[in-house]
Structures are given as structure tokens and as C-alpha cells.
PDB file of C-alpha atoms in Angstrom:
ATOM      1  CA  MET A  13     -24.863 -62.857  34.682  1.00  0.00           C
ATOM      2  CA  ASP A  14     -28.350 -62.875  33.353  1.00  0.00           C
ATOM      3  CA  PHE A  15     -30.417 -62.464  36.514  1.00  0.00           C
ATOM      4  CA  HIS A  16     -33.943 -61.289  35.903  1.00  0.00           C
ATOM      5  CA  PHE A  17     -35.419 -60.786  39.391  1.00  0.00           C
ATOM      6  CA  GLU A  18     -33.871 -58.512  42.101  1.00  0.00           C
ATOM      7  CA  LEU A  19     -34.578 -57.968  45.718  1.00  0.00           C
ATOM      8  CA  ARG A  20     -32.146 -55.068  47.697  1.00  0.00           C
ATOM      9  CA  SER A  21     -32.001 -55.295  51.719  1.00  0.00           C
ATOM     10  CA  ARG A  22     -29.560 -54.482  54.291  1.00  0.00           C
ATOM     11  CA  VAL A  23     -28.050 -56.925  56.486  1.00  0.00           C
ATOM     12  CA  GLU A  24     -29.482 -55.935  60.271  1.00  0.00           C
ATOM     13  CA  LEU A  25     -28.380 -57.432  63.694  1.00  0.00           C
ATOM     14  CA  ARG A  26     -30.810 -60.457  63.412  1.00  0.00           C
ATOM     15  CA  ASP A  27     -28.667 -61.521  60.702  1.00  0.00           C
ATOM     16  CA  LEU A  28     -25.547 -61.902  62.312  1.00  0.00           C
ATOM     17  CA  ASP A  29     -23.932 -64.571  63.982  1.00  0.00           C
ATOM     18  CA  ALA A  30     -21.268 -64.522  67.093  1.00  0.00           C
ATOM     19  CA  LEU A  31     -18.512 -63.347  64.709  1.00  0.00           C
ATOM     20  CA  GLY A  32     -20.100 -60.389  63.653  1.00  0.00           C
ATOM     21  CA  HIS A  33     -21.189 -61.469  60.035  1.00  0.00           C
ATOM     22  CA  VAL A  34     -23.753 -62.867  58.355  1.00  0.00           C
ATOM     23  CA  TYR A  35     -24.834 -66.005  59.783  1.00  0.00           C
ATOM     24  CA  HIS A  36     -24.852 -68.914  56.817  1.00  0.00           C
ATOM     25  CA  VAL A  37     -28.242 -70.342  57.549  1.00  0.00           C
ATOM     26  CA  ASN A  38     -29.181 -66.606  56.632  1.00  0.00           C
ATOM     27  CA  TYR A  39     -27.854 -66.700  53.226  1.00  0.00           C
ATOM     28  CA  LEU A  40     -30.915 -69.053  52.509  1.00  0.00           C
ATOM     29  CA  VAL A  41     -33.066 -66.586  54.136  1.00  0.00           C
ATOM     30  CA  PHE A  42     -32.183 -64.223  51.288  1.00  0.00           C
ATOM     31  CA  PHE A  43     -32.785 -66.885  48.385  1.00  0.00           C
ATOM     32  CA  GLU A  44     -36.314 -67.284  50.481  1.00  0.00           C
ATOM     33  CA  ASN A  45     -36.976 -64.176  50.541  1.00  0.00           C
ATOM     34  CA  VAL A  46     -36.312 -63.468  46.476  1.00  0.00           C
ATOM     35  CA  ARG A  47     -37.701 -66.194  45.793  1.00  0.00           C
ATOM     36  CA  THR A  48     -41.378 -65.763  47.295  1.00  0.00           C
ATOM     37  CA  ALA A  49     -41.359 -62.096  45.852  1.00  0.00           C
ATOM     38  CA  PHE A  50     -40.375 -63.533  42.808  1.00  0.00           C
ATOM     39  CA  TRP A  51     -43.407 -66.011  43.106  1.00  0.00           C
ATOM     40  CA  PHE A  52     -45.630 -63.572  43.997  1.00  0.00           C
ATOM     41  CA  GLU A  53     -44.911 -61.214  41.055  1.00  0.00           C
ATOM     42  CA  VAL A  54     -45.025 -64.398  38.614  1.00  0.00           C
ATOM     43  CA  THR A  55     -48.255 -65.728  40.265  1.00  0.00           C
ATOM     44  CA  GLY A  56     -49.962 -62.528  40.445  1.00  0.00           C
ATOM     45  CA  GLN A  57     -50.926 -63.966  43.718  1.00  0.00           C
ATOM     46  CA  GLN A  58     -49.702 -63.150  47.784  1.00  0.00           C
ATOM     47  CA  GLY A  59     -50.514 -65.116  50.816  1.00  0.00           C
ATOM     48  CA  LEU A  60     -49.139 -68.713  51.782  1.00  0.00           C
ATOM     49  CA  GLU A  61     -51.834 -70.147  49.540  1.00  0.00           C
ATOM     50  CA  ALA A  62     -49.902 -68.700  46.306  1.00  0.00           C
ATOM     51  CA  LEU A  63     -46.891 -70.526  47.799  1.00  0.00           C
ATOM     52  CA  ASP A  64     -48.002 -74.325  45.931  1.00  0.00           C
ATOM     53  CA  PHE A  65     -44.441 -75.871  46.050  1.00  0.00           C
ATOM     54  CA  VAL A  66     -42.321 -77.960  48.225  1.00  0.00           C
ATOM     55  CA  MET A  67     -38.516 -77.477  48.364  1.00  0.00           C
ATOM     56  CA  ALA A  68     -36.603 -80.477  46.829  1.00  0.00           C
ATOM     57  CA  THR A  69     -33.153 -79.454  46.812  1.00  0.00           C
ATOM     58  CA  VAL A  70     -31.241 -76.439  47.880  1.00  0.00           C
ATOM     59  CA  THR A  71     -27.518 -75.371  47.950  1.00  0.00           C
ATOM     60  CA  CYS A  72     -25.360 -72.389  49.018  1.00  0.00           C
ATOM     61  CA  ASN A  73     -21.912 -71.255  47.887  1.00  0.00           C
ATOM     62  CA  TYR A  74     -20.286 -69.341  50.150  1.00  0.00           C
ATOM     63  CA  HIS A  75     -17.689 -66.536  48.799  1.00  0.00           C
ATOM     64  CA  ALA A  76     -17.221 -63.566  51.102  1.00  0.00           C
ATOM     65  CA  PRO A  77     -18.301 -62.515  54.668  1.00  0.00           C
ATOM     66  CA  VAL A  78     -21.287 -59.862  54.761  1.00  0.00           C
ATOM     67  CA  TYR A  79     -21.256 -57.458  57.647  1.00  0.00           C
ATOM     68  CA  MET A  80     -24.169 -55.232  59.102  1.00  0.00           C
ATOM     69  CA  GLY A  81     -25.284 -52.475  57.823  1.00  0.00           C
ATOM     70  CA  GLU A  82     -24.506 -53.900  53.999  1.00  0.00           C
ATOM     71  CA  GLU A  83     -26.892 -53.358  51.360  1.00  0.00           C
ATOM     72  CA  VAL A  84     -27.083 -56.234  49.316  1.00  0.00           C
ATOM     73  CA  SER A  85     -28.542 -57.439  46.305  1.00  0.00           C
ATOM     74  CA  SER A  86     -30.275 -61.134  46.122  1.00  0.00           C
ATOM     75  CA  ARG A  87     -30.817 -61.871  42.313  1.00  0.00           C
ATOM     76  CA  LEU A  88     -33.133 -64.740  40.914  1.00  0.00           C
ATOM     77  CA  ARG A  89     -33.125 -66.557  37.794  1.00  0.00           C
ATOM     78  CA  VAL A  90     -35.078 -69.410  36.335  1.00  0.00           C
ATOM     79  CA  ASP A  91     -32.991 -72.177  35.040  1.00  0.00           C
ATOM     80  CA  ARG A  92     -35.326 -74.972  34.332  1.00  0.00           C
ATOM     81  CA  VAL A  93     -38.869 -75.622  33.989  1.00  0.00           C
ATOM     82  CA  GLY A  94     -39.841 -79.299  34.230  1.00  0.00           C
ATOM     83  CA  SER A  95     -43.532 -80.346  34.159  1.00  0.00           C
ATOM     84  CA  LYS A  96     -43.895 -80.805  37.747  1.00  0.00           C
ATOM     85  CA  SER A  97     -40.821 -78.656  39.033  1.00  0.00           C
ATOM     86  CA  LEU A  98     -38.519 -75.706  38.408  1.00  0.00           C
ATOM     87  CA  THR A  99     -34.589 -75.005  38.907  1.00  0.00           C
ATOM     88  CA  LEU A 100     -34.013 -71.404  40.381  1.00  0.00           C
ATOM     89  CA  ALA A 101     -30.518 -70.165  40.430  1.00  0.00           C
ATOM     90  CA  TYR A 102     -29.408 -67.235  42.692  1.00  0.00           C
ATOM     91  CA  GLU A 103     -26.524 -64.836  43.900  1.00  0.00           C
ATOM     92  CA  VAL A 104     -26.403 -62.426  46.739  1.00  0.00           C
ATOM     93  CA  PHE A 105     -24.190 -59.555  45.662  1.00  0.00           C
ATOM     94  CA  SER A 106     -22.627 -56.913  48.085  1.00  0.00           C
ATOM     95  CA  HIS A 107     -22.772 -53.468  46.944  1.00  0.00           C
ATOM     96  CA  SER A 108     -20.569 -52.137  50.080  1.00  0.00           C
ATOM     97  CA  GLN A 109     -17.920 -55.022  48.480  1.00  0.00           C
ATOM     98  CA  ASP A 110     -18.879 -54.481  44.948  1.00  0.00           C
ATOM     99  CA  ARG A 111     -18.616 -58.268  44.701  1.00  0.00           C
ATOM    100  CA  LEU A 112     -20.311 -61.865  44.670  1.00  0.00           C
ATOM    101  CA  VAL A 113     -20.948 -62.657  48.358  1.00  0.00           C
ATOM    102  CA  ALA A 114     -22.838 -66.083  47.852  1.00  0.00           C
ATOM    103  CA  ASP A 115     -24.691 -68.301  44.661  1.00  0.00           C
ATOM    104  CA  GLY A 116     -26.879 -71.315  44.676  1.00  0.00           C
ATOM    105  CA  THR A 117     -29.613 -73.285  43.546  1.00  0.00           C
ATOM    106  CA  SER A 118     -32.828 -74.642  44.358  1.00  0.00           C
ATOM    107  CA  VAL A 119     -35.056 -77.195  43.205  1.00  0.00           C
ATOM    108  CA  GLN A 120     -38.870 -76.769  43.530  1.00  0.00           C
ATOM    109  CA  VAL A 121     -41.980 -78.922  42.921  1.00  0.00           C
ATOM    110  CA  ALA A 122     -45.207 -78.195  42.444  1.00  0.00           C
ATOM    111  CA  TYR A 123     -47.424 -79.671  45.162  1.00  0.00           C
ATOM    112  CA  ASP A 124     -50.727 -79.620  45.798  1.00  0.00           C
ATOM    113  CA  TYR A 125     -51.417 -79.515  49.828  1.00  0.00           C
ATOM    114  CA  SER A 126     -55.010 -80.806  49.598  1.00  0.00           C
ATOM    115  CA  THR A 127     -54.286 -83.986  48.195  1.00  0.00           C
ATOM    116  CA  ARG A 128     -50.535 -83.865  49.532  1.00  0.00           C
ATOM    117  CA  GLN A 129     -49.004 -84.797  45.807  1.00  0.00           C
ATOM    118  CA  SER A 130     -47.185 -83.291  43.272  1.00  0.00           C
ATOM    119  CA  LYS A 131     -48.709 -81.222  40.400  1.00  0.00           C
ATOM    120  CA  VAL A 132     -48.290 -80.427  37.048  1.00  0.00           C
ATOM    121  CA  LEU A 133     -47.569 -76.928  36.369  1.00  0.00           C
ATOM    122  CA  SER A 134     -49.987 -75.155  33.614  1.00  0.00           C
ATOM    123  CA  ASP A 135     -48.363 -74.362  30.353  1.00  0.00           C
ATOM    124  CA  PRO A 136     -49.436 -69.806  31.091  1.00  0.00           C
ATOM    125  CA  LEU A 137     -47.270 -70.385  34.110  1.00  0.00           C
ATOM    126  CA  LYS A 138     -44.547 -71.872  32.591  1.00  0.00           C
ATOM    127  CA  GLU A 139     -44.369 -69.181  30.021  1.00  0.00           C
ATOM    128  CA  ARG A 140     -44.202 -66.576  32.870  1.00  0.00           C
ATOM    129  CA  LEU A 141     -41.356 -68.852  34.153  1.00  0.00           C
ATOM    130  CA  LEU A 142     -39.120 -69.050  31.029  1.00  0.00           C
ATOM    131  CA  ALA A 143     -39.662 -64.918  31.063  1.00  0.00           C
ATOM    132  CA  TYR A 144     -37.150 -65.210  33.906  1.00  0.00           C
ATOM    133  CA  SER A 145     -34.707 -67.524  32.421  1.00  0.00           C
ATOM    134  CA  ARG A 146     -31.817 -67.606  30.241  1.00  0.00           C
ATOM    135  CA  PRO A 147     -32.478 -67.954  26.273  1.00  0.00           C
ATOM    136  CA  SER A 148     -30.400 -71.260  26.589  1.00  0.00           C
ATOM    137  CA  ALA A 149     -33.349 -72.756  29.016  1.00  0.00           C
ATOM    138  CA  ARG A 150     -36.216 -71.937  26.722  1.00  0.00           C
ATOM    139  CA  LYS A 151     -35.207 -74.116  23.732  1.00  0.00           C
TER     140      LYS A 151
END
């Protein structure tokens, strides 16, 4: 529902826990992978230097187990853009099960690692971020 960025992946052995389904922490890895790909696209930069934010909050709601070999889509949408932070929404969809298996949110704060302080998001970056938001977030 209104998710504007997607990253598809296949569940690998390394993603599983002792019970044979995706270990709960790996849903956050799915979020991280789609967030990183999204950030590289939005900023037009690659590498650690492009990741100029820190994580303030992350939530994950588990809905169903996922197993090895399943293809999943990690989807992302911008829910809010503030002066120094942004809120992202996520969902993980299993194509094998044809259903939502997890969703969540995160708040990132723009950060200057040289001064170790938060920083203001530039207006051009805010505009690019809003292109991935729901219409209600653009007001």
C-alpha cells in the first residue's frame, strides 16, 4: 500500500534460526538492506560516506514465519520528513505465501560524523525523499 521502493531477495540458510525459519533479527536486516539501497538511490552516492544518518528508533511487527528459499520483497515508503530526521515505513512480503510477513518503522536522524552532531536535511534532499512518500506526507 503506497510503498514506492522495493528490494527483492531470497531467504538463505544464513537467515534462519534453529527452528528453520527466519531469525527475528533478520527482519531488521531486510529493513536495513532496502533502506541502504533506497538511500544510495536518493542521494546518488555509494559507500559508507553516503550513510550520513543515525538510527533513533526502529520497530518491527512480525506476522508470519518465512522459510529458506522463499522470495521476499522488502518495501519502503517515506512517512515523514522533518528538518533533521525522517520516518520510514517498511513491509516484508512473501511471494511464496502471497502475504505480508512483517512490517515496521524507523526514524533516522541526519548526522555529521565529523562534528558528532545532528544536521539539517538539505531542501533538495527533502524534495527527493518526498517523491517516495504518501500524498498525505507531502503537505
